[in-house]
mmCIF file of C-alpha atoms in Angstrom:
data_model
loop_
_atom_site.group_PDB
_atom_site.id
_atom_site.type_symbol
_atom_site.label_atom_id
_atom_site.label_comp_id
_atom_site.label_asym_id
_atom_site.label_seq_id
_atom_site.Cartn_x
_atom_site.Cartn_y
_atom_site.Cartn_z
ATOM 1 C CA MET A 1 128.778 112.327 127.150
ATOM 2 C CA GLU A 2 125.126 113.027 126.410
ATOM 3 C CA THR A 3 124.088 115.341 123.621
ATOM 4 C CA ASN A 4 120.855 116.675 122.111
ATOM 5 C CA ILE A 5 119.685 114.940 118.962
ATOM 6 C CA LYS A 6 116.728 116.238 116.964
ATOM 7 C CA VAL A 7 114.631 113.709 115.079
ATOM 8 C CA THR A 8 111.074 113.290 113.813
ATOM 9 C CA ILE A 9 109.423 110.075 114.971
ATOM 10 C CA ASN A 10 105.979 109.134 113.711
ATOM 11 C CA GLY A 11 105.386 112.712 112.608
ATOM 12 C CA ARG A 12 106.362 114.302 115.924
ATOM 13 C CA SER A 13 109.546 116.285 116.479
ATOM 14 C CA HIS A 14 111.704 115.168 119.374
ATOM 15 C CA THR A 15 114.857 116.496 120.953
ATOM 16 C CA LEU A 16 116.510 113.533 122.589
ATOM 17 C CA ARG A 17 119.122 114.003 125.295
ATOM 18 C CA THR A 18 121.169 110.833 125.122
ATOM 19 C CA HIS A 19 124.576 109.357 124.444
ATOM 20 C CA PRO A 20 125.142 109.505 120.657
ATOM 21 C CA ASP A 21 126.361 105.898 120.485
ATOM 22 C CA ARG A 22 123.149 104.395 121.874
ATOM 23 C CA THR A 23 121.142 102.522 119.285
ATOM 24 C CA VAL A 24 117.934 103.846 117.815
ATOM 25 C CA LEU A 25 116.252 100.668 119.077
ATOM 26 C CA GLU A 26 117.288 101.419 122.670
ATOM 27 C CA VAL A 27 116.064 104.994 122.460
ATOM 28 C CA LEU A 28 112.735 104.014 120.886
ATOM 29 C CA ARG A 29 111.988 101.266 123.400
ATOM 30 C CA GLU A 30 113.553 102.611 126.599
ATOM 31 C CA ASP A 31 113.235 106.383 126.333
ATOM 32 C CA LEU A 32 110.152 106.852 124.153
ATOM 33 C CA ARG A 33 108.329 103.637 125.168
ATOM 34 C CA LEU A 34 107.667 102.744 121.522
ATOM 35 C CA THR A 35 107.901 99.010 122.098
ATOM 36 C CA GLY A 36 106.485 97.830 118.767
ATOM 37 C CA THR A 37 110.000 97.777 117.361
ATOM 38 C CA LYS A 38 111.413 94.481 118.603
ATOM 39 C CA TYR A 39 114.863 93.377 119.718
ATOM 40 C CA GLY A 40 115.630 90.126 117.934
ATOM 41 C CA CYS A 41 119.214 89.132 117.269
ATOM 42 C CA GLY A 42 121.033 92.372 118.087
ATOM 43 C CA GLU A 43 123.146 91.856 114.961
ATOM 44 C CA GLY A 44 120.945 93.388 112.244
ATOM 45 C CA GLN A 45 120.291 89.960 110.744
ATOM 46 C CA CYS A 46 116.694 89.053 111.677
ATOM 47 C CA ARG A 47 115.120 92.443 110.942
ATOM 48 C CA ALA A 48 112.686 92.305 113.865
ATOM 49 C CA CYS A 49 113.908 95.822 114.682
ATOM 50 C CA THR A 50 113.075 97.311 111.271
ATOM 51 C CA ILE A 51 111.951 100.931 111.133
ATOM 52 C CA LEU A 52 111.484 103.304 108.218
ATOM 53 C CA LEU A 53 114.220 105.922 108.063
ATOM 54 C CA ASP A 54 113.350 108.611 105.549
ATOM 55 C CA GLY A 55 110.907 106.097 104.068
ATOM 56 C CA ARG A 56 113.375 103.236 103.686
ATOM 57 C CA PRO A 57 113.477 100.102 105.862
ATOM 58 C CA VAL A 58 116.550 99.869 108.089
ATOM 59 C CA THR A 59 117.472 97.807 111.119
ATOM 60 C CA SER A 60 117.599 99.874 114.284
ATOM 61 C CA CYS A 61 119.502 97.532 116.606
ATOM 62 C CA LEU A 62 122.943 98.617 115.378
ATOM 63 C CA LEU A 63 122.103 102.122 114.167
ATOM 64 C CA PRO A 64 123.601 104.807 116.436
ATOM 65 C CA VAL A 65 121.075 107.484 117.324
ATOM 66 C CA SER A 66 123.634 110.097 116.222
ATOM 67 C CA ARG A 67 123.078 108.942 112.605
ATOM 68 C CA VAL A 68 119.384 109.872 112.634
ATOM 69 C CA GLU A 69 119.865 113.548 113.480
ATOM 70 C CA ASN A 70 117.321 115.659 111.535
ATOM 71 C CA ARG A 71 115.833 112.585 109.865
ATOM 72 C CA ASP A 72 112.372 111.058 109.782
ATOM 73 C CA ILE A 73 111.606 107.756 111.514
ATOM 74 C CA VAL A 74 108.390 105.765 111.290
ATOM 75 C CA THR A 75 107.811 102.855 113.653
ATOM 76 C CA ILE A 76 104.935 100.386 113.591
ATOM 77 C CA GLU A 77 103.096 102.674 116.036
ATOM 78 C CA GLY A 78 103.132 105.495 113.488
ATOM 79 C CA LEU A 79 101.875 103.573 110.482
ATOM 80 C CA ALA A 80 98.108 103.644 111.035
ATOM 81 C CA GLN A 81 96.152 106.875 110.677
ATOM 82 C CA GLY A 82 94.031 106.949 113.828
ATOM 83 C CA ASP A 83 91.767 103.893 113.670
ATOM 84 C CA GLN A 84 92.519 103.351 109.971
ATOM 85 C CA LEU A 85 95.145 100.665 109.512
ATOM 86 C CA HIS A 86 97.725 100.986 106.777
ATOM 87 C CA PRO A 87 96.890 98.668 103.822
ATOM 88 C CA VAL A 88 99.829 96.405 104.733
ATOM 89 C CA GLN A 89 98.617 96.080 108.327
ATOM 90 C CA GLU A 90 95.105 95.320 107.061
ATOM 91 C CA ALA A 91 96.450 92.695 104.646
ATOM 92 C CA PHE A 92 98.408 90.979 107.421
ATOM 93 C CA LEU A 93 95.225 90.753 109.474
ATOM 94 C CA ARG A 94 93.092 89.478 106.597
ATOM 95 C CA GLU A 95 95.659 86.816 105.633
ATOM 96 C CA GLY A 96 96.292 85.713 109.231
ATOM 97 C CA ALA A 97 99.957 86.453 108.591
ATOM 98 C CA MET A 98 101.067 86.254 112.171
ATOM 99 C CA GLN A 99 101.367 83.616 114.796
ATOM 100 C CA CYS A 100 103.373 84.850 117.752
ATOM 101 C CA GLY A 101 103.568 88.313 116.152
ATOM 102 C CA TYR A 102 107.126 89.088 117.198
ATOM 103 C CA CYS A 103 108.451 89.519 113.649
ATOM 104 C CA VAL A 104 105.336 91.252 112.323
ATOM 105 C CA PRO A 105 106.301 94.908 112.905
ATOM 106 C CA GLY A 106 109.556 94.401 111.013
ATOM 107 C CA MET A 107 107.798 92.427 108.278
ATOM 108 C CA ILE A 108 105.142 95.100 107.857
ATOM 109 C CA LEU A 109 107.613 97.980 107.689
ATOM 110 C CA THR A 110 109.789 96.085 105.203
ATOM 111 C CA ALA A 111 106.710 95.484 103.038
ATOM 112 C CA VAL A 112 105.725 99.160 103.289
ATOM 113 C CA GLY A 113 109.202 100.130 102.088
ATOM 114 C CA LEU A 114 108.927 97.725 99.167
ATOM 115 C CA LEU A 115 105.497 99.005 98.133
ATOM 116 C CA ARG A 116 106.627 102.626 98.330
ATOM 117 C CA GLU A 117 109.358 101.813 95.826
ATOM 118 C CA ASN A 118 107.350 99.383 93.719
ATOM 119 C CA ALA A 119 103.542 99.372 93.994
ATOM 120 C CA ASN A 120 103.316 96.394 91.607
ATOM 121 C CA PRO A 121 106.016 93.958 92.743
ATOM 122 C CA THR A 122 106.312 90.523 91.219
ATOM 123 C CA ALA A 123 106.274 87.457 93.459
ATOM 124 C CA GLU A 124 110.045 87.339 93.002
ATOM 125 C CA ASP A 125 110.372 91.000 94.075
ATOM 126 C CA ILE A 126 108.390 90.272 97.231
ATOM 127 C CA VAL A 127 110.411 87.177 98.131
ATOM 128 C CA ASP A 128 113.669 89.008 97.413
ATOM 129 C CA ARG A 129 112.790 91.979 99.640
ATOM 130 C CA MET A 130 111.239 89.966 102.479
ATOM 131 C CA ASN A 131 113.989 87.320 102.402
ATOM 132 C CA GLY A 132 116.038 88.781 105.274
ATOM 133 C CA ASN A 133 113.089 89.060 107.679
ATOM 134 C CA LEU A 134 113.045 85.992 109.888
ATOM 135 C CA CYS A 135 109.891 84.398 111.279
ATOM 136 C CA ARG A 136 110.516 81.752 113.936
ATOM 137 C CA CYS A 137 106.954 80.448 113.476
ATOM 138 C CA CYS A 138 107.607 79.909 109.747
ATOM 139 C CA GLY A 139 104.535 81.877 108.665
ATOM 140 C CA TYR A 140 106.145 82.767 105.349
ATOM 141 C CA PRO A 141 103.340 81.606 102.981
ATOM 142 C CA ARG A 142 100.782 83.806 104.760
ATOM 143 C CA ILE A 143 103.229 86.694 105.040
ATOM 144 C CA LEU A 144 103.898 86.575 101.305
ATOM 145 C CA ALA A 145 100.146 86.350 100.627
ATOM 146 C CA ALA A 146 99.632 89.413 102.820
ATOM 147 C CA VAL A 147 102.248 91.401 100.918
ATOM 148 C CA ARG A 148 100.648 90.349 97.611
ATOM 149 C CA ARG A 149 97.232 91.445 98.948
ATOM 150 C CA ALA A 150 98.634 94.765 100.123
ATOM 151 C CA ALA A 151 100.313 95.296 96.741
ATOM 152 C CA GLN A 152 96.939 94.870 95.049
ATOM 153 C CA THR A 153 95.368 97.387 97.428
ATOM 154 C CA VAL A 154 98.226 99.883 97.101
ATOM 155 C CA GLY A 155 98.311 99.406 93.315
ATOM 156 C CA LEU A 156 94.587 100.154 93.123
ATOM 157 C CA SER A 157 94.824 103.201 95.392
ATOM 158 C CA GLN A 158 97.650 104.576 93.255
ATOM 159 C CA GLY A 159 95.815 103.988 90.009
ATOM 160 C CA GLY A 160 97.815 100.840 89.264
ATOM 161 C CA LYS A 161 101.064 102.788 89.175
#
C-alpha cells in the first residue's frame, strides 16, 4: 500500500507517494530522475549508491524510503552550488580521479562525509573511510590524491580546523 513520505532532497522538500518498502535508490532514480546515484551491487557492499543522509554517507540500495521520513538527503546532484563545484568535486577533476566515472558519485559523497567529520584527515583516515568504496577501474591512487587535495582545500577554508 502506498503512503506519503516527506523528505528533503538536495534542499527541496518533497512529499513522495510510494510504497514504504521501496529503496531510496529506486525512488531517487525512478521517481525523481536523480540518476547520479548509481546502482552497483544491490547489496550495500560497493557503495556506488552512497548518498548523504543528515550529512552522513549511507548506502541507498537497501535503505527503505520509510526510514528517511522527515530527514535530509543530499545526492551528487545537490552538492555543487550552481556552477561552483564542491571542493571534493573540484579535487576529483584536478586529480583525474575518474576513469569510467561509475563509482565517482559514491566516492565523492563518502569523501564529503569524511571531511565534514574531520577536515584534516591523515592518509590512514582517508584509506580507512574510502576502503569500502569499490572502483572497477582501480583508480584508487588518484582517488586518494583527490581526497587529500580536497582535505587541504577544506582545511584552508575552515581555518585549518
